[in-house]
C-alpha positions as semicolon CSV with decimal commas, in nm:
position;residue;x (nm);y (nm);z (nm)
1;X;17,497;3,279;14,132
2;X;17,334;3,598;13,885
3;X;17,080;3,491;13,683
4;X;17,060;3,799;13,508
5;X;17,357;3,708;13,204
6;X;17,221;3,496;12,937
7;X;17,421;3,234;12,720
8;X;17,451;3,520;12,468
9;X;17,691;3,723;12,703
10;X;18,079;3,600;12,839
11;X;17,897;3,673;13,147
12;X;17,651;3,409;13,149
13;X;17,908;3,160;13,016
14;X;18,167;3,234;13,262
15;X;17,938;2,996;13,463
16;X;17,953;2,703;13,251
17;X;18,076;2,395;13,412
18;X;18,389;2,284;13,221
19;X;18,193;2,008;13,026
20;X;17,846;2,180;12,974
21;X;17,634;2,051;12,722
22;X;17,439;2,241;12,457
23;X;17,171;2,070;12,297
24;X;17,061;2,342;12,038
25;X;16,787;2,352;11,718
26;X;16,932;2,262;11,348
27;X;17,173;2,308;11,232
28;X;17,394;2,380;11,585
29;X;17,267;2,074;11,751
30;X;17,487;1,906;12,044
31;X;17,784;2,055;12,143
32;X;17,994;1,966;12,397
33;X;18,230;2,248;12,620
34;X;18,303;2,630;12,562
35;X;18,512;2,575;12,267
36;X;18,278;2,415;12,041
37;X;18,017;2,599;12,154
38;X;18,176;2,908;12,053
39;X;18,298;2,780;11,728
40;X;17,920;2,681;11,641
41;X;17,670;2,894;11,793
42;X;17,817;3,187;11,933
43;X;18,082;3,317;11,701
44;X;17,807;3,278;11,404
45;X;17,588;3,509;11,598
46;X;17,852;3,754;11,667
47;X;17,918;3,771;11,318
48;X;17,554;3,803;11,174
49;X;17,454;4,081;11,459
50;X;17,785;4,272;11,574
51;X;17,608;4,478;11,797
52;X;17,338;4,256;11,895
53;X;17,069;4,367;12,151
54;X;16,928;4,094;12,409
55;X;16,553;4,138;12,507
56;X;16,458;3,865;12,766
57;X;16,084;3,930;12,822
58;X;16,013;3,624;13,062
59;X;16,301;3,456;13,294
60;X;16,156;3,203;13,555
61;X;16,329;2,933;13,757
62;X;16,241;2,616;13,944
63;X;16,291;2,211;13,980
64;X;16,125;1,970;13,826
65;X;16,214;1,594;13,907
66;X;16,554;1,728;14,174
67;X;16,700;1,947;13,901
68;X;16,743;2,320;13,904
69;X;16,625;2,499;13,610
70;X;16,637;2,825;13,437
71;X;16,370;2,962;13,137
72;X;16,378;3,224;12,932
73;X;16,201;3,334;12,653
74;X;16,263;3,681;12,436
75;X;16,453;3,831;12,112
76;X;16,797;3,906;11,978
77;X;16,787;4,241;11,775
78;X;17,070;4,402;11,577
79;X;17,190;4,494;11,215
80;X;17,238;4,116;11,033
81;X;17,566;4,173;10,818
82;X;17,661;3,858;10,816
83;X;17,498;3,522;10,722
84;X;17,367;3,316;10,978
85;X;17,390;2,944;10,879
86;X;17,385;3,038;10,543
87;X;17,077;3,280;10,576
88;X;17,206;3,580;10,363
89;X;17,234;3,893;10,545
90;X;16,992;4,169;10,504
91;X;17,188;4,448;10,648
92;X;16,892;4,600;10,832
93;X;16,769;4,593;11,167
94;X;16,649;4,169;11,223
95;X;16,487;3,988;11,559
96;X;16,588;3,633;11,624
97;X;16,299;3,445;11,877
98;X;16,502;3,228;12,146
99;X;16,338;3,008;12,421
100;X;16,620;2,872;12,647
101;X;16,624;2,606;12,977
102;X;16,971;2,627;13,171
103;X;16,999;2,339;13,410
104;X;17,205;2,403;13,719
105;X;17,422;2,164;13,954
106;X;17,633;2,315;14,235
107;X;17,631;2,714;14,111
108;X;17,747;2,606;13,728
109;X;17,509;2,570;13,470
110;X;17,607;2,244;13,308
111;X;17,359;2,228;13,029
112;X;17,152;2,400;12,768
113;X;16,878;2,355;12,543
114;X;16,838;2,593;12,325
115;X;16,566;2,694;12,002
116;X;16,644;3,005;11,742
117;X;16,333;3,105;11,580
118;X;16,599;3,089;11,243
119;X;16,256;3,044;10,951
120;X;16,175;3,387;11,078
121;X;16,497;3,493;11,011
122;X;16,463;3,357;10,671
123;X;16,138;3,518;10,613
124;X;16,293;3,833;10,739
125;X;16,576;3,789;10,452
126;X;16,266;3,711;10,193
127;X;16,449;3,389;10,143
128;X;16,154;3,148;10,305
129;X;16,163;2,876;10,035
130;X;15,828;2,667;10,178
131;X;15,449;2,728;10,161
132;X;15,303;3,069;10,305
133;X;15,254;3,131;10,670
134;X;14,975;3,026;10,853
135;X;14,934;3,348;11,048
136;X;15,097;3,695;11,082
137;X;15,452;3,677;11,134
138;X;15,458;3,901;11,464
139;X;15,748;3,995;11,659
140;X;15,604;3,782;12,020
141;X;15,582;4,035;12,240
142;X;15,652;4,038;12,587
143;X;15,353;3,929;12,855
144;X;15,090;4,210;12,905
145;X;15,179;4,446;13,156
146;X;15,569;4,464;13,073
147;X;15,870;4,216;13,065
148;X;15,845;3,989;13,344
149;X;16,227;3,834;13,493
150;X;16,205;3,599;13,803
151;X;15,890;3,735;13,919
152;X;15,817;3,740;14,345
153;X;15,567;3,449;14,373
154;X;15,443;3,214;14,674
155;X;15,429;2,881;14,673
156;X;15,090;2,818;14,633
157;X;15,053;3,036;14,361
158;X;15,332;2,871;14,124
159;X;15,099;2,555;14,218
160;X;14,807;2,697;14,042
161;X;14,980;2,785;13,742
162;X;15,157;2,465;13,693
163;X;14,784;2,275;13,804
164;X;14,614;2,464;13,571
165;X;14,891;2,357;13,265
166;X;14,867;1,972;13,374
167;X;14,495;1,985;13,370
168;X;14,478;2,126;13,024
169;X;14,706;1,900;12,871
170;X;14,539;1,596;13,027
171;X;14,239;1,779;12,792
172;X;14,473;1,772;12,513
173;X;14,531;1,372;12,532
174;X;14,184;1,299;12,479
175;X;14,166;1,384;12,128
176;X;13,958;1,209;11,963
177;X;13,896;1,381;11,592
178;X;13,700;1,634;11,757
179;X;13,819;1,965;11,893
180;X;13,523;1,959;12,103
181;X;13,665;1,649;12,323
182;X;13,989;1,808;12,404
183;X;13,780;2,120;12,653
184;X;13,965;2,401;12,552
185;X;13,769;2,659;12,608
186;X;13,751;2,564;13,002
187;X;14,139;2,636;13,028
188;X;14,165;2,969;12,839
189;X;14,022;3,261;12,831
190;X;13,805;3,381;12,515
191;X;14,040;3,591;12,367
192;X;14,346;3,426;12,473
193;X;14,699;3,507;12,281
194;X;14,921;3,231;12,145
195;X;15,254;3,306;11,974
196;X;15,387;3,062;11,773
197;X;15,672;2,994;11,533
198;X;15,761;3,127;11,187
199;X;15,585;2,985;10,954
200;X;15,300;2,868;11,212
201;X;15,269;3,233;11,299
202;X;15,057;3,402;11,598
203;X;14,642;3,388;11,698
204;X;14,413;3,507;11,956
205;X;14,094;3,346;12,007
206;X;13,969;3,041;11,984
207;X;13,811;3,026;11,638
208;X;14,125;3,226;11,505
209;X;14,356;2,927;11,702
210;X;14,198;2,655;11,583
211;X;14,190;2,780;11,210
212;X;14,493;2,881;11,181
213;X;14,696;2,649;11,374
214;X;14,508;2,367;11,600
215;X;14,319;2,219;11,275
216;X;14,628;2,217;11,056
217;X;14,849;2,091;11,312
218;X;14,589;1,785;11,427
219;X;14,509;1,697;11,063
220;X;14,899;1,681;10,939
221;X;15,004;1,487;11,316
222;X;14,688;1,312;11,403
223;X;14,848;1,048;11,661
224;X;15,114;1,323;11,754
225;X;15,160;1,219;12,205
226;X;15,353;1,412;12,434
227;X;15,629;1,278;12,664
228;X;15,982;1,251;12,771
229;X;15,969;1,664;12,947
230;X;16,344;1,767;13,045
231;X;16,151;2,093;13,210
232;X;15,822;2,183;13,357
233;X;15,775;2,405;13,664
234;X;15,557;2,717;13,736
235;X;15,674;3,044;13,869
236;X;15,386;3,266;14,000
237;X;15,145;3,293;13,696
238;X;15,386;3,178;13,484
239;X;15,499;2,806;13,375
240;X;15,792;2,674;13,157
241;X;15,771;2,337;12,978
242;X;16,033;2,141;12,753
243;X;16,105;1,822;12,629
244;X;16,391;1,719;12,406
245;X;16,169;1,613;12,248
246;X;15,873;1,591;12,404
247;X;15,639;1,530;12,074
248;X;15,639;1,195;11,865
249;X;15,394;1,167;11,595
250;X;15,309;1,068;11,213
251;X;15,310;1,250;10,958
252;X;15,015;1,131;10,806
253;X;14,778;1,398;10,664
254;X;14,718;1,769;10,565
255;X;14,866;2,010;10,385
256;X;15,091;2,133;10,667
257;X;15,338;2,405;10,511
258;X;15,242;2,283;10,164
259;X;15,377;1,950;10,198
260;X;15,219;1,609;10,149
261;X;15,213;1,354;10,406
262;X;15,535;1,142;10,407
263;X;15,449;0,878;10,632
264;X;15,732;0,925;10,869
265;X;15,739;0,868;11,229
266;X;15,875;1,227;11,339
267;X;16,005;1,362;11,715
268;X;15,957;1,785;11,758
269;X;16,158;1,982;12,010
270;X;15,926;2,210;12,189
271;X;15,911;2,499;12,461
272;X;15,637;2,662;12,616
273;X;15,580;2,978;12,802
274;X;15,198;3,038;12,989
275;X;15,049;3,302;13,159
276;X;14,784;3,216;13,386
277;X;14,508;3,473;13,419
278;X;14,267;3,399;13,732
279;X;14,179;3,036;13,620
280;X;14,244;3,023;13,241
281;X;14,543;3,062;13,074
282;X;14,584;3,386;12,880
283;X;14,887;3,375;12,677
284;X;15,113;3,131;12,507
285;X;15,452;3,132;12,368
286;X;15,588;2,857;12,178
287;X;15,835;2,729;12,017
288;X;15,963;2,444;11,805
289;X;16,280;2,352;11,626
290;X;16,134;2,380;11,251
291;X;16,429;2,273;11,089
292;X;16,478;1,970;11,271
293;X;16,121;1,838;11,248
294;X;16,133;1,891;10,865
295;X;16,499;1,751;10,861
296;X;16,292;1,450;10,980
297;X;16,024;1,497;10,679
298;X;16,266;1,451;10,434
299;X;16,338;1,852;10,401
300;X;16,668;2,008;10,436
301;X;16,581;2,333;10,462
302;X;16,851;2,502;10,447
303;X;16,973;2,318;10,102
304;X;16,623;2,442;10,001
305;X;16,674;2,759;10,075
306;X;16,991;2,785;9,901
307;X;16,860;2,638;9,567
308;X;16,540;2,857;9,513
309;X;16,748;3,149;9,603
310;X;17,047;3,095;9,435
311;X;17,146;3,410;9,240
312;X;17,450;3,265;9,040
């Protein structure tokens, strides 16, 4: 089979087993076949950007416990003239972030899981109706050095990368209220780039990181554990990770997006994109299914939207 077509394209779903199953962020969630599919992802997005541009800047494939998977990570750029999910059109030139894991059984992809970056489209549209973001809200650009799709790789080195991403996880599990415990700065590299989110928002560095996002992020989910991964494998210097969801944690302090602490046991979606440089990791793109996690906070979002921007 071509793994060039994404979901986005008739090509890419002409390979869709009769019953594939999308599992996409809020509000498209789990949907079941072509048909409803179309009806709730796809035909929205044709709408909003007619004449929609895809930009896949990584694509990377392997297995991870027997099952064949595909990653991408990159943009889709057009005009918006059309809402999207109720996010009002702008008529200008918008990007919409996507991180997507295709599994594969017998030549026919047979499911999806899928994230939209949709609070940067909001904050695009001026129309972001929570606190301010915590860092610039960049475009993520592609890896240094150019767009990278199914890169030639050996064994051995796909090994490294995905060694390298175990190991500094295992650092991240030993939090203990301290940055310092966790040994970050033996997996990355000084000046390493990590692209979040909107509203988390992008930071290189370590001092910048753990301002901006590490600090935040610990103090708001302080018992936050990882688990439950649908998807990790390397590819060369690259590795892909997901889980569906593969975060559960409290929300028990901070000031995370200018809300107070609920209380409330919460579950994120999350995919992750690393380049390995040498023996640190260099770059980082993430993302995570906003709406839904807030969804679980006690914010609809997208009713929140609506009201502070209602016009009538």
């Amino acid at each position: 089979m071509s793994h060039a077509e994404t979901l986005f394209e008739p090509a890419g779903r002409r390979i869709w087993a009769a019953d594939h199953l999308l599992r996409a962020c809020n509000p498209v969630e789990e949907q079941i076949g072509l048909a409803a599919a179309e009806q709730a992802l796809i035909a929205p997005l044709a709408a909003a950007f007619p004449a929609m541009t895809i930009r896949t800047a990584i694509a990377m494939q392997g297995a991870f416990q027997g099952a064949e998977w595909i990653a991408r990570s990159g943009h889709l750029h057009g005009r918006f003239v059309a809402p999207l999910f109720s996010i009002p059109a702008t008529g200008r030139i918008a990007h919409l972030r996507f991180g997507s894991f295709e599994r594969i059984e017998a030549g026919r992809i047979v499911e999806t899981l899928l994230i939209l970056d949709l609070p940067s489209l909001m904050i695009q549209a001026g129309v972001w109706p929570l606190g301010h973001a915590m860092g610039p809200a960049l475009m993520a650009p592609p890896p240094l050095g150019g767009d990278v799709a199914f890169p030639a790789s050996s064994p051995q080195e796909s090994a490294q990368s995905l060694a390298l991403v175990e190991a500094m996880i295992g650092g991240l599990k030993q939090y203990d209220g301290s940055l310092k415990s966790m040994g970050m700065r033996d997996y990355w590299t000084d000046d390493f780039w990590w692209f979040g989110p909107e509203p988390i928002g992008s930071f290189q560095g370590h001092h910048d990181y753990e301002r901006g996002h590490q600090r935040p992020f610990l103090a708001a989910f302080p018992d936050r554990v990882g688990g439950n991964h649908r998807a990790r494998f390397g590819h060369g210097a690259f590795v892909a990770s997901t889980g569906w969801p593969s975060i559960y944690a409290t929300h028990a302090g901070g000031d995370w997006l200018g809300l107070a602490p609920t209380g409330r046991k919460i579950t994120m979606r999350v995919m992750d994109f690393w380049r390995r440089e040498g023996d640190r990791l260099a770059e980082n793109w993430v993302m995570i299914d906003i709406p839904n996690l807030l969804q679980q906070m006690g914010v609809d979002l997208f009713a929140r939207m609506a009201a502070l921007n209602d016009r009538s």
